Amino acid sequence: MRVRKLTIAAMALAAGLSLTACQNDDDAAGQSTAPPAASTAASSDGGSGSAGSDSAESSNGTGGTGGTEGTEGSGGAGEDGAAKCSTDELEITAVDATVGGDTEGTVAVDLKNGGGRDCSLAGYAGVDLKTNSGTVSAERTGDPAPRVVLKDGETVTFGITYPVNDSGGSGVRVTGLVVTPPDETKSVTLDWPGGASLPVTDGSGTPVRVGPLGSAGQGG
């Protein structure tokens, strides 16, 4: 009888252990299926993040294209491409252009393109008269000064007007003419071809004036 009780007890213990083992296996199986679910969720989040990144890059790319188009749009369509004439490219000469009966004297200054290429000029040249009493700077007339493109060998002319000394006195003796092409700092000094002197004034007389390029006709 005692032996039978022990056998039943042993069988009950074995059954309990078997049930526990089955429960552990089920828990392990449940845990093993959880990671794929978590992995799927992570993959879904990652996919959304990647799409957001692609959208941002696409937006930046479009912006870059817009910037490029803006740069291309600012190009010089219709421009002749002629660079500015430098002093060294120009042959500068001056002649007396006073017409009999005029109340003012006139000197015409030619700027001839000798640089072997097209070049452009715009505005007013700088003009200074050297005298025995110092330098006299010409005032601009204020007339419009359009841009001029000179082909190699072409010439543009501007005029200088000055008061004629008819006072009978020696006046202010002119010793030279200094011309600085527009937008240049290098000057050329020429002989003064006009009247030998300017009248002495108290500052209220007619000043020396310079016109824009093309103001005294244009030669070839």
mmCIF file of C-alpha atoms in Angstrom:
data_model
loop_
_atom_site.group_PDB
_atom_site.id
_atom_site.type_symbol
_atom_site.label_atom_id
_atom_site.label_comp_id
_atom_site.label_asym_id
_atom_site.label_seq_id
_atom_site.Cartn_x
_atom_site.Cartn_y
_atom_site.Cartn_z
ATOM 1 C CA MET A 1 0.000 0.000 0.000
ATOM 2 C CA ARG A 2 2.830 2.325 0.843
ATOM 3 C CA VAL A 3 4.544 1.502 -2.406
ATOM 4 C CA ARG A 4 1.411 2.390 -4.395
ATOM 5 C CA LYS A 5 1.108 5.770 -2.686
ATOM 6 C CA LEU A 6 4.710 6.572 -3.507
ATOM 7 C CA THR A 7 4.141 5.577 -7.130
ATOM 8 C CA ILE A 8 1.065 7.817 -7.405
ATOM 9 C CA ALA A 9 2.942 10.683 -5.806
ATOM 10 C CA ALA A 10 5.836 10.225 -8.216
ATOM 11 C CA MET A 11 3.447 10.196 -11.180
ATOM 12 C CA ALA A 12 1.749 13.376 -9.929
ATOM 13 C CA LEU A 13 5.118 15.080 -9.554
ATOM 14 C CA ALA A 14 6.148 14.073 -13.055
ATOM 15 C CA ALA A 15 2.876 15.381 -14.452
ATOM 16 C CA GLY A 16 3.412 18.702 -12.671
ATOM 17 C CA LEU A 17 6.892 19.061 -14.063
ATOM 18 C CA SER A 18 5.637 18.261 -17.551
ATOM 19 C CA LEU A 19 2.920 20.930 -17.295
ATOM 20 C CA THR A 20 5.427 23.525 -16.119
ATOM 21 C CA ALA A 21 7.733 22.668 -18.988
ATOM 22 C CA CYS A 22 4.886 23.082 -21.479
ATOM 23 C CA GLN A 23 3.977 26.463 -20.021
ATOM 24 C CA ASN A 24 7.621 27.631 -20.281
ATOM 25 C CA ASP A 25 7.730 26.479 -23.902
ATOM 26 C CA ASP A 26 4.536 28.405 -24.657
ATOM 27 C CA ASP A 27 5.918 31.558 -23.048
ATOM 28 C CA ALA A 28 9.125 31.231 -25.008
ATOM 29 C CA ALA A 29 7.149 30.750 -28.188
ATOM 30 C CA GLY A 30 5.107 33.882 -27.420
ATOM 31 C CA GLN A 31 8.245 35.864 -26.789
ATOM 32 C CA SER A 32 9.825 34.653 -30.011
ATOM 33 C CA THR A 33 6.914 35.985 -32.088
ATOM 34 C CA ALA A 34 6.946 39.428 -30.430
ATOM 35 C CA PRO A 35 10.226 40.701 -31.978
ATOM 36 C CA PRO A 36 9.008 40.300 -35.588
ATOM 37 C CA ALA A 37 6.003 42.479 -34.715
ATOM 38 C CA ALA A 38 8.299 45.099 -33.175
ATOM 39 C CA SER A 39 10.624 44.789 -36.148
ATOM 40 C CA THR A 40 7.719 45.381 -38.515
ATOM 41 C CA ALA A 41 6.746 48.517 -36.639
ATOM 42 C CA ALA A 42 10.330 49.812 -36.754
ATOM 43 C CA SER A 43 10.488 49.118 -40.479
ATOM 44 C CA SER A 44 7.275 51.065 -41.008
ATOM 45 C CA ASP A 45 8.616 54.040 -39.035
ATOM 46 C CA GLY A 46 11.901 53.874 -40.911
ATOM 47 C CA GLY A 47 10.085 53.877 -44.225
ATOM 48 C CA SER A 48 8.184 57.049 -43.262
ATOM 49 C CA GLY A 49 11.396 58.740 -42.186
ATOM 50 C CA SER A 50 13.073 57.903 -45.472
ATOM 51 C CA ALA A 51 10.163 59.295 -47.459
ATOM 52 C CA GLY A 52 10.362 62.533 -45.471
ATOM 53 C CA SER A 53 14.076 62.786 -46.215
ATOM 54 C CA ASP A 54 13.487 62.213 -49.921
ATOM 55 C CA SER A 55 10.852 64.947 -49.940
ATOM 56 C CA ALA A 56 13.251 67.395 -48.335
ATOM 57 C CA GLU A 57 15.997 66.543 -50.805
ATOM 58 C CA SER A 58 13.553 66.899 -53.691
ATOM 59 C CA SER A 59 12.502 70.308 -52.400
ATOM 60 C CA ASN A 60 16.124 71.395 -52.086
ATOM 61 C CA GLY A 61 16.833 70.121 -55.557
ATOM 62 C CA THR A 62 13.982 72.142 -56.987
ATOM 63 C CA GLY A 63 15.246 75.194 -55.146
ATOM 64 C CA GLY A 64 18.679 74.646 -56.625
ATOM 65 C CA THR A 65 17.219 74.448 -60.096
ATOM 66 C CA GLY A 66 15.324 77.673 -59.494
ATOM 67 C CA GLY A 67 18.558 79.356 -58.412
ATOM 68 C CA THR A 68 20.300 78.192 -61.549
ATOM 69 C CA GLU A 69 17.503 79.463 -63.723
ATOM 70 C CA GLY A 70 17.709 82.796 -61.938
ATOM 71 C CA THR A 71 21.414 83.017 -62.675
ATOM 72 C CA GLU A 72 20.889 82.155 -66.307
ATOM 73 C CA GLY A 73 18.039 84.626 -66.516
ATOM 74 C CA SER A 74 20.336 87.425 -65.344
ATOM 75 C CA GLY A 75 22.674 86.890 -68.279
ATOM 76 C CA GLY A 76 23.392 89.690 -70.707
ATOM 77 C CA ALA A 77 20.932 88.850 -73.477
ATOM 78 C CA GLY A 78 21.231 91.456 -76.200
ATOM 79 C CA GLU A 79 24.539 92.828 -74.930
ATOM 80 C CA ASP A 80 27.318 93.373 -77.484
ATOM 81 C CA GLY A 81 29.957 92.079 -75.091
ATOM 82 C CA ALA A 82 32.413 94.937 -75.809
ATOM 83 C CA ALA A 83 34.784 95.594 -72.916
ATOM 84 C CA LYS A 84 35.617 99.069 -71.662
ATOM 85 C CA CYS A 85 38.250 100.972 -73.651
ATOM 86 C CA SER A 86 41.430 101.525 -71.687
ATOM 87 C CA THR A 87 43.648 104.574 -72.033
ATOM 88 C CA ASP A 88 46.411 102.475 -73.587
ATOM 89 C CA GLU A 89 44.060 101.320 -76.377
ATOM 90 C CA LEU A 90 43.081 104.851 -77.387
ATOM 91 C CA GLU A 91 44.909 107.263 -79.658
ATOM 92 C CA ILE A 92 43.955 110.684 -78.283
ATOM 93 C CA THR A 93 44.429 113.864 -80.297
ATOM 94 C CA ALA A 94 43.068 117.400 -80.066
ATOM 95 C CA VAL A 95 42.479 120.108 -82.705
ATOM 96 C CA ASP A 96 41.151 123.650 -82.728
ATOM 97 C CA ALA A 97 37.517 123.555 -83.873
ATOM 98 C CA THR A 98 36.556 127.189 -83.295
ATOM 99 C CA VAL A 99 34.285 128.639 -85.968
ATOM 100 C CA GLY A 100 34.761 132.289 -86.901
ATOM 101 C CA GLY A 101 32.320 134.561 -85.148
ATOM 102 C CA ASP A 102 31.766 132.245 -82.173
ATOM 103 C CA THR A 103 31.805 133.914 -78.785
ATOM 104 C CA GLU A 104 33.543 130.902 -77.296
ATOM 105 C CA GLY A 105 36.518 128.883 -78.453
ATOM 106 C CA THR A 106 36.168 125.168 -79.155
ATOM 107 C CA VAL A 107 38.664 122.302 -79.084
ATOM 108 C CA ALA A 108 37.667 118.892 -80.457
ATOM 109 C CA VAL A 109 39.242 115.829 -78.875
ATOM 110 C CA ASP A 110 39.324 112.533 -80.812
ATOM 111 C CA LEU A 111 39.476 109.134 -79.105
ATOM 112 C CA LYS A 112 40.442 106.509 -81.685
ATOM 113 C CA ASN A 113 40.274 102.812 -80.870
ATOM 114 C CA GLY A 114 43.647 101.302 -81.704
ATOM 115 C CA GLY A 115 43.406 98.250 -79.476
ATOM 116 C CA GLY A 116 42.619 95.695 -82.198
ATOM 117 C CA ARG A 117 39.217 94.810 -80.714
ATOM 118 C CA ASP A 118 35.817 96.344 -80.111
ATOM 119 C CA CYS A 119 35.608 98.408 -76.935
ATOM 120 C CA SER A 120 33.078 100.723 -75.332
ATOM 121 C CA LEU A 121 33.034 104.167 -73.726
ATOM 122 C CA ALA A 122 30.295 106.001 -71.874
ATOM 123 C CA GLY A 123 29.943 109.340 -70.161
ATOM 124 C CA TYR A 124 32.392 112.204 -69.940
ATOM 125 C CA ALA A 125 36.150 112.317 -70.221
ATOM 126 C CA GLY A 126 38.074 114.185 -67.585
ATOM 127 C CA VAL A 127 39.583 117.429 -68.910
ATOM 128 C CA ASP A 128 42.098 119.698 -67.212
ATOM 129 C CA LEU A 129 43.865 122.708 -68.670
ATOM 130 C CA LYS A 130 47.360 123.354 -67.415
ATOM 131 C CA THR A 131 48.060 127.067 -67.101
ATOM 132 C CA ASN A 132 50.741 129.341 -65.715
ATOM 133 C CA SER A 133 48.387 129.956 -62.783
ATOM 134 C CA GLY A 134 47.588 126.329 -61.984
ATOM 135 C CA THR A 135 45.162 123.711 -63.251
ATOM 136 C CA VAL A 136 41.719 124.581 -64.555
ATOM 137 C CA SER A 137 39.262 121.644 -64.498
ATOM 138 C CA ALA A 138 36.495 121.648 -67.103
ATOM 139 C CA GLU A 139 32.876 121.475 -65.963
ATOM 140 C CA ARG A 140 30.486 118.964 -67.541
ATOM 141 C CA THR A 141 27.706 120.377 -69.687
ATOM 142 C CA GLY A 142 25.216 117.909 -68.236
ATOM 143 C CA ASP A 143 24.014 116.702 -71.644
ATOM 144 C CA PRO A 144 23.046 112.995 -72.019
ATOM 145 C CA ALA A 145 26.037 110.708 -72.383
ATOM 146 C CA PRO A 146 25.070 107.484 -74.193
ATOM 147 C CA ARG A 147 27.317 104.448 -74.373
ATOM 148 C CA VAL A 148 29.450 104.248 -77.514
ATOM 149 C CA VAL A 149 30.935 101.043 -78.953
ATOM 150 C CA LEU A 150 34.027 101.587 -81.083
ATOM 151 C CA LYS A 151 35.249 99.010 -83.548
ATOM 152 C CA ASP A 152 38.978 98.849 -84.100
ATOM 153 C CA GLY A 153 40.017 102.005 -85.971
ATOM 154 C CA GLU A 154 36.833 103.960 -85.214
ATOM 155 C CA THR A 155 36.851 107.367 -83.511
ATOM 156 C CA VAL A 156 34.524 109.239 -81.183
ATOM 157 C CA THR A 157 34.885 112.976 -80.565
ATOM 158 C CA PHE A 158 33.898 115.314 -77.753
ATOM 159 C CA GLY A 159 34.158 119.064 -77.488
ATOM 160 C CA ILE A 160 35.732 121.491 -75.039
ATOM 161 C CA THR A 161 34.480 125.062 -74.960
ATOM 162 C CA TYR A 162 36.351 127.909 -73.280
ATOM 163 C CA PRO A 163 36.115 131.693 -73.015
ATOM 164 C CA VAL A 164 38.086 133.644 -75.602
ATOM 165 C CA ASN A 165 40.515 136.204 -74.243
ATOM 166 C CA ASP A 166 39.623 139.375 -76.112
ATOM 167 C CA SER A 167 40.506 141.716 -73.274
ATOM 168 C CA GLY A 168 43.757 142.830 -74.862
ATOM 169 C CA GLY A 169 45.716 141.628 -71.851
ATOM 170 C CA SER A 170 47.983 138.617 -71.516
ATOM 171 C CA GLY A 171 45.350 136.665 -69.595
ATOM 172 C CA VAL A 172 46.028 133.192 -68.198
ATOM 173 C CA ARG A 173 48.389 131.332 -70.486
ATOM 174 C CA VAL A 174 47.398 127.734 -71.335
ATOM 175 C CA THR A 175 50.372 125.364 -71.400
ATOM 176 C CA GLY A 176 48.781 121.948 -71.922
ATOM 177 C CA LEU A 177 45.680 119.758 -72.049
ATOM 178 C CA VAL A 178 45.212 116.681 -69.838
ATOM 179 C CA VAL A 179 42.571 114.142 -70.964
ATOM 180 C CA THR A 180 41.406 111.149 -68.931
ATOM 181 C CA PRO A 181 39.060 108.718 -70.772
ATOM 182 C CA PRO A 182 35.780 107.818 -69.023
ATOM 183 C CA ASP A 183 36.158 105.389 -66.105
ATOM 184 C CA GLU A 184 39.950 105.490 -66.380
ATOM 185 C CA THR A 185 42.612 106.856 -64.036
ATOM 186 C CA LYS A 186 45.470 107.037 -66.547
ATOM 187 C CA SER A 187 45.675 110.388 -68.345
ATOM 188 C CA VAL A 188 47.262 111.654 -71.536
ATOM 189 C CA THR A 189 48.857 115.119 -71.763
ATOM 190 C CA LEU A 190 48.549 116.931 -75.105
ATOM 191 C CA ASP A 191 49.551 120.270 -76.537
ATOM 192 C CA TRP A 192 46.750 122.812 -76.228
ATOM 193 C CA PRO A 193 45.549 123.646 -79.784
ATOM 194 C CA GLY A 194 43.152 126.440 -78.827
ATOM 195 C CA GLY A 195 43.618 130.083 -77.925
ATOM 196 C CA ALA A 196 46.881 130.862 -76.228
ATOM 197 C CA SER A 197 45.244 132.268 -73.134
ATOM 198 C CA LEU A 198 42.075 132.509 -71.100
ATOM 199 C CA PRO A 199 40.726 135.816 -69.813
ATOM 200 C CA VAL A 200 41.445 136.674 -66.218
ATOM 201 C CA THR A 201 38.166 136.579 -64.298
ATOM 202 C CA ASP A 202 36.959 136.865 -60.737
ATOM 203 C CA GLY A 203 35.165 133.543 -61.070
ATOM 204 C CA SER A 204 32.001 134.992 -62.569
ATOM 205 C CA GLY A 205 33.075 134.554 -66.194
ATOM 206 C CA THR A 206 32.316 131.712 -68.597
ATOM 207 C CA PRO A 207 33.979 128.487 -67.358
ATOM 208 C CA VAL A 208 35.731 125.840 -69.388
ATOM 209 C CA ARG A 209 33.197 123.123 -70.243
ATOM 210 C CA VAL A 210 33.431 119.571 -71.577
ATOM 211 C CA GLY A 211 30.668 117.800 -73.488
ATOM 212 C CA PRO A 212 29.849 114.070 -73.508
ATOM 213 C CA LEU A 213 31.322 111.640 -76.009
ATOM 214 C CA GLY A 214 29.950 112.339 -79.475
ATOM 215 C CA SER A 215 29.139 115.963 -78.670
ATOM 216 C CA ALA A 216 31.474 117.343 -81.352
ATOM 217 C CA GLY A 217 30.687 114.937 -84.181
ATOM 218 C CA GLN A 218 32.183 111.551 -84.922
ATOM 219 C CA GLY A 219 34.765 110.657 -87.511
ATOM 220 C CA GLY A 220 36.244 107.444 -88.837
#
